[in-house]
Amino acid sequence: AQSVTQPDIHITVSEGASLELRCNYSYGATPYLFWYVQSPGQGLQLLLKYFSGDTLVQGIKGFEAEFKRSQSSFNLRKPSVHWSDAAEYFCAVGADNAGNMLTFGGGTRLMVKP
Amino acid sequence: KAGVTQTPRYLIKTRGQQVTLSCSPISGHRSVSWYQQTPGQGLQFLFEYFSETQRNKGNFPGRFSGRQFSNSRSEMNVSTLELGDSALYLCASSTQARSYEQYFGPGTRLTVT
């Protein structure tokens, strides 16, 4: 079975600073990897996804993520954080034999200091 | 194109009652998945329906059930509610039969008293 770990429960960065959110997954084959963002009281919005091919994927809102098979990681990055990026971020993994079932990490809550 | 809609958005029920939540997927999407989100357990997969058939089920008791209609709309039902069922229930839809992009609705906030 697949699993996802997001080691950082809370992260605080200053507006304009760079951001990296960590995600480690466990799955025997090539996973489908996703990052979602959730604002308070809202559903989840897909930021980006990785299925295959180029290991650096670009997403919406200026986010990118890099798939590193050797480290079983899929870290999310943004070069310059905006106050509106404050939210909770979830990494998720899907599997080829699991239909549309996603396994989510515990989430990382991002706070942005002015 | 309209997004995933869930009704009702908020619900308060009493222990022992049952509840039905509804999800209307994006037009053309045939897969609907349900997730439970709680502060303690995080996001947990409940079940997935594709073309009216349940394809996957998470590790939840039989009190949790669902179905999908021919128009792809889905309902989930929780019988004999317990306090621990208080959660945000999220529905997601997708065009594909396996892990491709899923679009989430705003959720139904269920409070059990």
mmCIF file of N, CA, C and O in Angstrom, chain B residues 22-112:
data_model
loop_
_atom_site.group_PDB
_atom_site.id
_atom_site.type_symbol
_atom_site.label_atom_id
_atom_site.label_comp_id
_atom_site.label_asym_id
_atom_site.label_seq_id
_atom_site.Cartn_x
_atom_site.Cartn_y
_atom_site.Cartn_z
ATOM 1 N N SER B 22 -24.925 14.688 -0.756
ATOM 2 C CA SER B 22 -25.012 14.602 -2.204
ATOM 3 C C SER B 22 -23.848 15.290 -2.886
ATOM 4 O O SER B 22 -23.328 16.291 -2.392
ATOM 5 N N CYS B 23 -23.467 14.753 -4.025
ATOM 6 C CA CYS B 23 -22.364 15.302 -4.803
ATOM 7 C C CYS B 23 -22.735 15.272 -6.282
ATOM 8 O O CYS B 23 -23.089 14.214 -6.819
ATOM 9 N N SER B 24 -22.636 16.417 -6.936
ATOM 10 C CA SER B 24 -22.835 16.488 -8.377
ATOM 11 C C SER B 24 -21.489 16.775 -9.028
ATOM 12 O O SER B 24 -20.899 17.833 -8.790
ATOM 13 N N PRO B 25 -20.983 15.844 -9.834
ATOM 14 C CA PRO B 25 -19.654 16.035 -10.435
ATOM 15 C C PRO B 25 -19.701 17.035 -11.570
ATOM 16 O O PRO B 25 -20.780 17.458 -12.009
ATOM 17 N N ILE B 26 -18.536 17.390 -12.036
ATOM 18 C CA ILE B 26 -18.420 18.242 -13.215
ATOM 19 C C ILE B 26 -19.030 17.493 -14.397
ATOM 20 O O ILE B 26 -18.872 16.263 -14.516
ATOM 21 N N SER B 27 -19.719 18.224 -15.235
ATOM 22 C CA SER B 27 -20.374 17.610 -16.379
ATOM 23 C C SER B 27 -19.370 16.801 -17.208
ATOM 24 O O SER B 27 -18.288 17.291 -17.554
ATOM 25 N N GLY B 28 -19.736 15.562 -17.500
ATOM 26 C CA GLY B 28 -18.854 14.697 -18.288
ATOM 27 C C GLY B 28 -17.945 13.823 -17.446
ATOM 28 O O GLY B 28 -17.319 12.892 -17.964
ATOM 29 N N HIS B 29 -17.843 14.116 -16.166
ATOM 30 C CA HIS B 29 -17.014 13.290 -15.279
ATOM 31 C C HIS B 29 -17.812 12.072 -14.823
ATOM 32 O O HIS B 29 -18.942 12.198 -14.368
ATOM 33 N N ARG B 30 -17.184 10.906 -14.897
ATOM 34 C CA ARG B 30 -17.878 9.674 -14.550
ATOM 35 C C ARG B 30 -17.389 9.050 -13.243
ATOM 36 O O ARG B 30 -17.987 8.116 -12.737
ATOM 37 N N SER B 31 -16.289 9.552 -12.736
ATOM 38 C CA SER B 31 -15.757 9.021 -11.485
ATOM 39 C C SER B 31 -16.041 10.002 -10.354
ATOM 40 O O SER B 31 -15.811 11.212 -10.487
ATOM 41 N N VAL B 32 -16.539 9.472 -9.258
ATOM 42 C CA VAL B 32 -16.764 10.274 -8.059
ATOM 43 C C VAL B 32 -16.133 9.551 -6.874
ATOM 44 O O VAL B 32 -16.395 8.365 -6.654
ATOM 45 N N SER B 33 -15.319 10.265 -6.145
ATOM 46 C CA SER B 33 -14.686 9.724 -4.940
ATOM 47 C C SER B 33 -15.111 10.555 -3.743
ATOM 48 O O SER B 33 -15.368 11.752 -3.867
ATOM 49 N N TRP B 34 -15.140 9.907 -2.594
ATOM 50 C CA TRP B 34 -15.490 10.573 -1.341
ATOM 51 C C TRP B 34 -14.336 10.444 -0.354
ATOM 52 O O TRP B 34 -13.716 9.383 -0.248
ATOM 53 N N TYR B 35 -14.111 11.524 0.386
ATOM 54 C CA TYR B 35 -13.074 11.560 1.402
ATOM 55 C C TYR B 35 -13.633 12.173 2.678
ATOM 56 O O TYR B 35 -14.498 13.054 2.635
ATOM 57 N N GLN B 36 -13.110 11.700 3.790
ATOM 58 C CA GLN B 36 -13.439 12.273 5.079
ATOM 59 C C GLN B 36 -12.218 13.031 5.589
ATOM 60 O O GLN B 36 -11.103 12.508 5.540
ATOM 61 N N GLN B 37 -12.428 14.245 6.055
ATOM 62 C CA GLN B 37 -11.317 15.032 6.588
ATOM 63 C C GLN B 37 -11.606 15.420 8.029
ATOM 64 O O GLN B 37 -12.605 16.079 8.321
ATOM 65 N N THR B 38 -10.737 14.995 8.932
ATOM 66 C CA THR B 38 -10.833 15.349 10.345
ATOM 67 C C THR B 38 -9.481 15.846 10.817
ATOM 68 O O THR B 38 -8.440 15.489 10.250
ATOM 69 N N PRO B 39 -9.468 16.648 11.880
ATOM 70 C CA PRO B 39 -8.183 17.138 12.401
ATOM 71 C C PRO B 39 -7.270 16.008 12.858
ATOM 72 O O PRO B 39 -6.057 16.092 12.713
ATOM 73 N N GLY B 40 -7.847 14.948 13.396
ATOM 74 C CA GLY B 40 -7.029 13.874 13.942
ATOM 75 C C GLY B 40 -6.532 12.883 12.913
ATOM 76 O O GLY B 40 -5.383 12.441 12.970
ATOM 77 N N GLN B 41 -7.359 12.540 11.969
ATOM 78 C CA GLN B 41 -7.023 11.501 10.988
ATOM 79 C C GLN B 41 -6.644 12.050 9.618
ATOM 80 O O GLN B 41 -6.190 11.309 8.751
ATOM 81 N N GLY B 42 -6.858 13.340 9.418
ATOM 82 C CA GLY B 42 -6.528 13.928 8.122
ATOM 83 C C GLY B 42 -7.526 13.535 7.057
ATOM 84 O O GLY B 42 -8.694 13.302 7.337
ATOM 85 N N LEU B 43 -7.034 13.444 5.829
ATOM 86 C CA LEU B 43 -7.873 13.099 4.679
ATOM 87 C C LEU B 43 -7.822 11.602 4.461
ATOM 88 O O LEU B 43 -6.763 11.036 4.205
ATOM 89 N N GLN B 44 -8.993 10.977 4.529
ATOM 90 C CA GLN B 44 -9.053 9.538 4.353
ATOM 91 C C GLN B 44 -10.065 9.192 3.264
ATOM 92 O O GLN B 44 -11.175 9.718 3.248
ATOM 93 N N PHE B 45 -9.668 8.283 2.419
ATOM 94 C CA PHE B 45 -10.499 7.837 1.301
ATOM 95 C C PHE B 45 -11.635 6.962 1.818
ATOM 96 O O PHE B 45 -11.414 6.027 2.593
ATOM 97 N N LEU B 46 -12.848 7.296 1.366
ATOM 98 C CA LEU B 46 -14.015 6.502 1.738
ATOM 99 C C LEU B 46 -14.342 5.467 0.667
ATOM 100 O O LEU B 46 -14.349 4.270 0.916
ATOM 101 N N PHE B 47 -14.698 5.937 -0.501
ATOM 102 C CA PHE B 47 -14.986 5.035 -1.638
ATOM 103 C C PHE B 47 -14.987 5.833 -2.932
ATOM 104 O O PHE B 47 -15.032 7.065 -2.933
ATOM 105 N N GLU B 48 -14.958 5.063 -4.025
ATOM 106 C CA GLU B 48 -14.986 5.635 -5.358
ATOM 107 C C GLU B 48 -16.016 4.908 -6.206
ATOM 108 O O GLU B 48 -16.133 3.681 -6.124
ATOM 109 N N TYR B 49 -16.731 5.679 -6.987
ATOM 110 C CA TYR B 49 -17.682 5.110 -7.933
ATOM 111 C C TYR B 49 -17.291 5.536 -9.340
ATOM 112 O O TYR B 49 -16.883 6.674 -9.565
ATOM 113 N N PHE B 50 -17.417 4.598 -10.239
ATOM 114 C CA PHE B 50 -17.172 4.882 -11.645
ATOM 115 C C PHE B 50 -18.255 4.167 -12.445
ATOM 116 O O PHE B 50 -18.410 2.952 -12.327
ATOM 117 N N SER B 51 -18.978 4.932 -13.239
ATOM 118 C CA SER B 51 -20.079 4.373 -14.024
ATOM 119 C C SER B 51 -21.001 3.505 -13.171
ATOM 120 O O SER B 51 -21.297 2.359 -13.512
ATOM 121 N N GLU B 52 -21.406 4.049 -12.039
ATOM 122 C CA GLU B 52 -22.393 3.464 -11.123
ATOM 123 C C GLU B 52 -21.883 2.257 -10.349
ATOM 124 O O GLU B 52 -22.651 1.623 -9.614
ATOM 125 N N THR B 53 -20.610 1.927 -10.485
ATOM 126 C CA THR B 53 -20.045 0.770 -9.787
ATOM 127 C C THR B 53 -19.010 1.235 -8.762
ATOM 128 O O THR B 53 -18.172 2.076 -9.068
ATOM 129 N N GLN B 54 -19.089 0.663 -7.576
ATOM 130 C CA GLN B 54 -18.073 0.979 -6.576
ATOM 131 C C GLN B 54 -16.792 0.258 -6.929
ATOM 132 O O GLN B 54 -16.756 -0.977 -7.008
ATOM 133 N N ARG B 55 -15.721 1.010 -7.142
ATOM 134 C CA ARG B 55 -14.474 0.407 -7.592
ATOM 135 C C ARG B 55 -13.472 0.219 -6.468
ATOM 136 O O ARG B 55 -12.631 -0.662 -6.512
ATOM 137 N N ASN B 56 -13.528 1.096 -5.496
ATOM 138 C CA ASN B 56 -12.593 1.014 -4.372
ATOM 139 C C ASN B 56 -13.321 1.432 -3.115
ATOM 140 O O ASN B 56 -14.234 2.269 -3.163
ATOM 141 N N LYS B 57 -12.899 0.879 -1.991
ATOM 142 C CA LYS B 57 -13.497 1.244 -0.721
ATOM 143 C C LYS B 57 -12.379 1.376 0.298
ATOM 144 O O LYS B 57 -11.491 0.526 0.363
ATOM 145 N N GLY B 58 -12.456 2.409 1.101
ATOM 146 C CA GLY B 58 -11.469 2.615 2.148
ATOM 147 C C GLY B 58 -11.839 1.818 3.379
ATOM 148 O O GLY B 58 -12.805 1.060 3.412
ATOM 149 N N ASN B 59 -11.058 2.016 4.425
ATOM 150 C CA ASN B 59 -11.210 1.246 5.645
ATOM 151 C C ASN B 59 -12.178 1.936 6.602
ATOM 152 O O ASN B 59 -11.774 2.464 7.634
ATOM 153 N N PHE B 60 -13.432 1.908 6.257
ATOM 154 C CA PHE B 60 -14.476 2.498 7.082
ATOM 155 C C PHE B 60 -15.521 1.437 7.367
ATOM 156 O O PHE B 60 -15.718 0.501 6.588
ATOM 157 N N PRO B 61 -16.229 1.584 8.502
ATOM 158 C CA PRO B 61 -17.255 0.576 8.837
ATOM 159 C C PRO B 61 -18.410 0.594 7.848
ATOM 160 O O PRO B 61 -18.596 1.551 7.090
ATOM 161 N N GLY B 62 -19.211 -0.457 7.904
ATOM 162 C CA GLY B 62 -20.316 -0.596 6.980
ATOM 163 C C GLY B 62 -21.397 0.462 7.137
ATOM 164 O O GLY B 62 -22.278 0.574 6.273
ATOM 165 N N ARG B 63 -21.312 1.263 8.210
ATOM 166 C CA ARG B 63 -22.290 2.347 8.372
ATOM 167 C C ARG B 63 -22.154 3.389 7.257
ATOM 168 O O ARG B 63 -23.068 4.168 7.009
ATOM 169 N N PHE B 64 -20.999 3.385 6.642
ATOM 170 C CA PHE B 64 -20.737 4.324 5.543
ATOM 171 C C PHE B 64 -21.026 3.609 4.231
ATOM 172 O O PHE B 64 -20.436 2.555 3.938
ATOM 173 N N SER B 65 -21.908 4.173 3.452
ATOM 174 C CA SER B 65 -22.233 3.569 2.166
ATOM 175 C C SER B 65 -22.444 4.664 1.134
ATOM 176 O O SER B 65 -22.574 5.845 1.477
ATOM 177 N N GLY B 66 -22.474 4.264 -0.107
ATOM 178 C CA GLY B 66 -22.669 5.256 -1.152
ATOM 179 C C GLY B 66 -23.309 4.642 -2.363
ATOM 180 O O GLY B 66 -23.539 3.421 -2.426
ATOM 181 N N ARG B 67 -23.612 5.478 -3.304
ATOM 182 C CA ARG B 67 -24.105 5.000 -4.582
ATOM 183 C C ARG B 67 -23.910 6.089 -5.623
ATOM 184 O O ARG B 67 -23.694 7.266 -5.282
ATOM 185 N N GLN B 68 -23.993 5.679 -6.863
ATOM 186 C CA GLN B 68 -23.878 6.624 -7.973
ATOM 187 C C GLN B 68 -25.013 6.369 -8.933
ATOM 188 O O GLN B 68 -25.354 5.217 -9.216
ATOM 189 N N PHE B 69 -25.562 7.436 -9.430
ATOM 190 C CA PHE B 69 -26.696 7.342 -10.341
ATOM 191 C C PHE B 69 -26.213 7.404 -11.797
ATOM 192 O O PHE B 69 -25.055 7.705 -12.070
ATOM 193 N N SER B 70 -27.138 7.142 -12.698
ATOM 194 C CA SER B 70 -26.765 7.088 -14.110
ATOM 195 C C SER B 70 -26.279 8.434 -14.642
ATOM 196 O O SER B 70 -25.560 8.494 -15.633
ATOM 197 N N ASN B 71 -26.642 9.527 -13.970
ATOM 198 C CA ASN B 71 -26.154 10.841 -14.405
ATOM 199 C C ASN B 71 -24.848 11.218 -13.706
ATOM 200 O O ASN B 71 -24.422 12.365 -13.760
ATOM 201 N N SER B 72 -24.240 10.254 -13.038
ATOM 202 C CA SER B 72 -22.962 10.369 -12.329
ATOM 203 C C SER B 72 -23.059 11.064 -10.969
ATOM 204 O O SER B 72 -22.083 11.069 -10.226
ATOM 205 N N ARG B 73 -24.199 11.624 -10.651
ATOM 206 C CA ARG B 73 -24.355 12.185 -9.306
ATOM 207 C C ARG B 73 -24.202 11.069 -8.280
ATOM 208 O O ARG B 73 -24.543 9.908 -8.536
ATOM 209 N N SER B 74 -23.671 11.441 -7.137
ATOM 210 C CA SER B 74 -23.407 10.427 -6.123
ATOM 211 C C SER B 74 -23.959 10.879 -4.772
ATOM 212 O O SER B 74 -24.058 12.079 -4.494
ATOM 213 N N GLU B 75 -24.314 9.914 -3.984
ATOM 214 C CA GLU B 75 -24.720 10.162 -2.607
ATOM 215 C C GLU B 75 -23.926 9.264 -1.689
ATOM 216 O O GLU B 75 -23.556 8.143 -2.065
ATOM 217 N N MET B 76 -23.667 9.767 -0.497
ATOM 218 C CA MET B 76 -23.126 8.884 0.525
ATOM 219 C C MET B 76 -24.041 8.964 1.741
ATOM 220 O O MET B 76 -24.646 10.004 2.028
ATOM 221 N N ASN B 77 -24.145 7.857 2.418
ATOM 222 C CA ASN B 77 -25.031 7.739 3.563
ATOM 223 C C ASN B 77 -24.236 7.250 4.763
ATOM 224 O O ASN B 77 -23.375 6.367 4.634
ATOM 225 N N VAL B 78 -24.516 7.848 5.892
ATOM 226 C CA VAL B 78 -23.919 7.364 7.136
ATOM 227 C C VAL B 78 -25.069 7.056 8.086
ATOM 228 O O VAL B 78 -25.899 7.932 8.377
ATOM 229 N N SER B 79 -25.139 5.828 8.515
ATOM 230 C CA SER B 79 -26.215 5.429 9.421
ATOM 231 C C SER B 79 -25.684 5.408 10.854
ATOM 232 O O SER B 79 -24.474 5.347 11.089
ATOM 233 N N THR B 80 -26.594 5.456 11.793
ATOM 234 C CA THR B 80 -26.257 5.382 13.214
ATOM 235 C C THR B 80 -25.049 6.270 13.531
ATOM 236 O O THR B 80 -23.968 5.803 13.917
ATOM 237 N N LEU B 81 -25.230 7.554 13.354
ATOM 238 C CA LEU B 81 -24.134 8.500 13.504
ATOM 239 C C LEU B 81 -23.502 8.442 14.885
ATOM 240 O O LEU B 81 -24.186 8.280 15.909
ATOM 241 N N GLU B 82 -22.191 8.602 14.872
ATOM 242 C CA GLU B 82 -21.415 8.687 16.102
ATOM 243 C C GLU B 82 -20.730 10.051 16.155
ATOM 244 O O GLU B 82 -20.553 10.704 15.126
ATOM 245 N N LEU B 83 -20.332 10.451 17.365
ATOM 246 C CA LEU B 83 -19.685 11.751 17.512
ATOM 247 C C LEU B 83 -18.443 11.840 16.617
ATOM 248 O O LEU B 83 -18.159 12.906 16.051
ATOM 249 N N GLY B 84 -17.750 10.737 16.476
ATOM 250 C CA GLY B 84 -16.527 10.716 15.680
ATOM 251 C C GLY B 84 -16.747 10.873 14.187
ATOM 252 O O GLY B 84 -15.787 11.009 13.433
ATOM 253 N N ASP B 85 -17.989 10.865 13.775
ATOM 254 C CA ASP B 85 -18.287 11.061 12.343
ATOM 255 C C ASP B 85 -18.299 12.538 11.980
ATOM 256 O O ASP B 85 -18.419 12.883 10.796
ATOM 257 N N SER B 86 -18.199 13.394 12.956
ATOM 258 C CA SER B 86 -18.112 14.832 12.687
ATOM 259 C C SER B 86 -16.871 15.097 11.855
ATOM 260 O O SER B 86 -15.749 14.746 12.259
ATOM 261 N N ALA B 87 -17.068 15.692 10.704
ATOM 262 C CA ALA B 87 -15.951 15.862 9.766
ATOM 263 C C ALA B 87 -16.396 16.708 8.592
ATOM 264 O O ALA B 87 -17.575 17.027 8.437
ATOM 265 N N LEU B 88 -15.407 17.041 7.770
ATOM 266 C CA LEU B 88 -15.684 17.638 6.462
ATOM 267 C C LEU B 88 -15.658 16.494 5.454
ATOM 268 O O LEU B 88 -14.662 15.766 5.361
ATOM 269 N N TYR B 89 -16.730 16.316 4.733
ATOM 270 C CA TYR B 89 -16.807 15.250 3.735
ATOM 271 C C TYR B 89 -16.638 15.881 2.360
ATOM 272 O O TYR B 89 -17.424 16.733 1.955
ATOM 273 N N LEU B 90 -15.605 15.447 1.680
ATOM 274 C CA LEU B 90 -15.244 16.002 0.387
ATOM 275 C C LEU B 90 -15.535 15.002 -0.722
ATOM 276 O O LEU B 90 -15.280 13.806 -0.586
ATOM 277 N N CYS B 91 -16.029 15.529 -1.790
ATOM 278 C CA CYS B 91 -16.300 14.748 -2.980
ATOM 279 C C CYS B 91 -15.362 15.236 -4.080
ATOM 280 O O CYS B 91 -15.078 16.438 -4.172
ATOM 281 N N ALA B 92 -14.885 14.316 -4.897
ATOM 282 C CA ALA B 92 -14.009 14.680 -6.009
ATOM 283 C C ALA B 92 -14.476 13.964 -7.258
ATOM 284 O O ALA B 92 -14.908 12.810 -7.197
ATOM 285 N N SER B 93 -14.375 14.638 -8.385
ATOM 286 C CA SER B 93 -14.765 13.981 -9.633
ATOM 287 C C SER B 93 -13.622 13.988 -10.627
ATOM 288 O O SER B 93 -12.719 14.832 -10.564
ATOM 289 N N SER B 94 -13.686 13.037 -11.542
ATOM 290 C CA SER B 94 -12.643 12.892 -12.548
ATOM 291 C C SER B 94 -13.248 12.297 -13.801
ATOM 292 O O SER B 94 -14.232 11.563 -13.741
ATOM 293 N N THR B 95 -12.613 12.589 -14.933
ATOM 294 C CA THR B 95 -13.094 12.014 -16.182
ATOM 295 C C THR B 95 -12.648 10.578 -16.334
ATOM 296 O O THR B 95 -13.315 9.785 -16.974
ATOM 297 N N GLN B 96 -11.498 10.264 -15.750
ATOM 298 C CA GLN B 96 -10.848 9.011 -16.061
ATOM 299 C C GLN B 96 -11.157 7.924 -15.049
ATOM 300 O O GLN B 96 -11.616 8.184 -13.934
ATOM 301 N N ALA B 97 -10.821 6.728 -15.439
ATOM 302 C CA ALA B 97 -11.068 5.574 -14.584
ATOM 303 C C ALA B 97 -9.941 5.334 -13.592
ATOM 304 O O ALA B 97 -10.057 4.477 -12.743
ATOM 305 N N ARG B 98 -8.851 6.033 -13.696
ATOM 306 C CA ARG B 98 -7.778 5.851 -12.724
ATOM 307 C C ARG B 98 -7.094 7.176 -12.469
ATOM 308 O O ARG B 98 -7.429 8.181 -13.046
ATOM 309 N N SER B 99 -6.101 7.165 -11.655
ATOM 310 C CA SER B 99 -5.571 8.383 -11.023
ATOM 311 C C SER B 99 -5.151 9.490 -11.981
ATOM 312 O O SER B 99 -3.982 9.660 -12.274
ATOM 313 N N TYR B 100 -6.092 10.215 -12.401
ATOM 314 C CA TYR B 100 -5.817 11.410 -13.173
ATOM 315 C C TYR B 100 -6.320 12.590 -12.382
ATOM 316 O O TYR B 100 -6.594 12.480 -11.202
ATOM 317 N N GLU B 101 -6.437 13.725 -13.011
ATOM 318 C CA GLU B 101 -6.808 14.914 -12.248
ATOM 319 C C GLU B 101 -8.177 14.758 -11.611
ATOM 320 O O GLU B 101 -9.136 14.367 -12.255
ATOM 321 N N GLN B 102 -8.223 15.058 -10.342
ATOM 322 C CA GLN B 102 -9.498 15.060 -9.634
ATOM 323 C C GLN B 102 -9.811 16.470 -9.194
ATOM 324 O O GLN B 102 -8.924 17.212 -8.776
ATOM 325 N N TYR B 103 -11.069 16.804 -9.248
ATOM 326 C CA TYR B 103 -11.525 18.132 -8.877
ATOM 327 C C TYR B 103 -12.444 17.991 -7.664
ATOM 328 O O TYR B 103 -13.406 17.233 -7.709
ATOM 329 N N PHE B 104 -12.101 18.734 -6.629
ATOM 330 C CA PHE B 104 -12.826 18.604 -5.375
ATOM 331 C C PHE B 104 -13.919 19.651 -5.236
ATOM 332 O O PHE B 104 -13.768 20.793 -5.684
ATOM 333 N N GLY B 105 -14.982 19.247 -4.594
ATOM 334 C CA GLY B 105 -16.018 20.177 -4.209
ATOM 335 C C GLY B 105 -15.658 20.883 -2.916
ATOM 336 O O GLY B 105 -14.635 20.574 -2.307
ATOM 337 N N PRO B 106 -16.508 21.802 -2.466
ATOM 338 C CA PRO B 106 -16.220 22.573 -1.255
ATOM 339 C C PRO B 106 -16.442 21.783 0.027
ATOM 340 O O PRO B 106 -15.999 22.209 1.091
ATOM 341 N N GLY B 107 -17.107 20.637 -0.085
ATOM 342 C CA GLY B 107 -17.312 19.798 1.094
ATOM 343 C C GLY B 107 -18.622 20.058 1.812
ATOM 344 O O GLY B 107 -19.257 21.103 1.638
ATOM 345 N N THR B 108 -19.002 19.077 2.598
ATOM 346 C CA THR B 108 -20.135 19.191 3.518
ATOM 347 C C THR B 108 -19.583 19.053 4.932
ATOM 348 O O THR B 108 -18.927 18.051 5.248
ATOM 349 N N ARG B 109 -19.836 20.040 5.738
ATOM 350 C CA ARG B 109 -19.383 20.006 7.140
ATOM 351 C C ARG B 109 -20.484 19.376 7.974
ATOM 352 O O ARG B 109 -21.549 19.943 8.139
ATOM 353 N N LEU B 110 -20.204 18.167 8.484
ATOM 354 C CA LEU B 110 -21.168 17.439 9.304
ATOM 355 C C LEU B 110 -20.753 17.539 10.764
ATOM 356 O O LEU B 110 -19.607 17.224 11.107
ATOM 357 N N THR B 111 -21.669 17.969 11.579
ATOM 358 C CA THR B 111 -21.446 18.012 13.030
ATOM 359 C C THR B 111 -22.451 17.087 13.689
ATOM 360 O O THR B 111 -23.654 17.201 13.453
ATOM 361 N N VAL B 112 -21.941 16.158 14.483
ATOM 362 C CA VAL B 112 -22.799 15.214 15.194
ATOM 363 C C VAL B 112 -22.772 15.572 16.674
ATOM 364 O O VAL B 112 -21.690 15.665 17.283
#
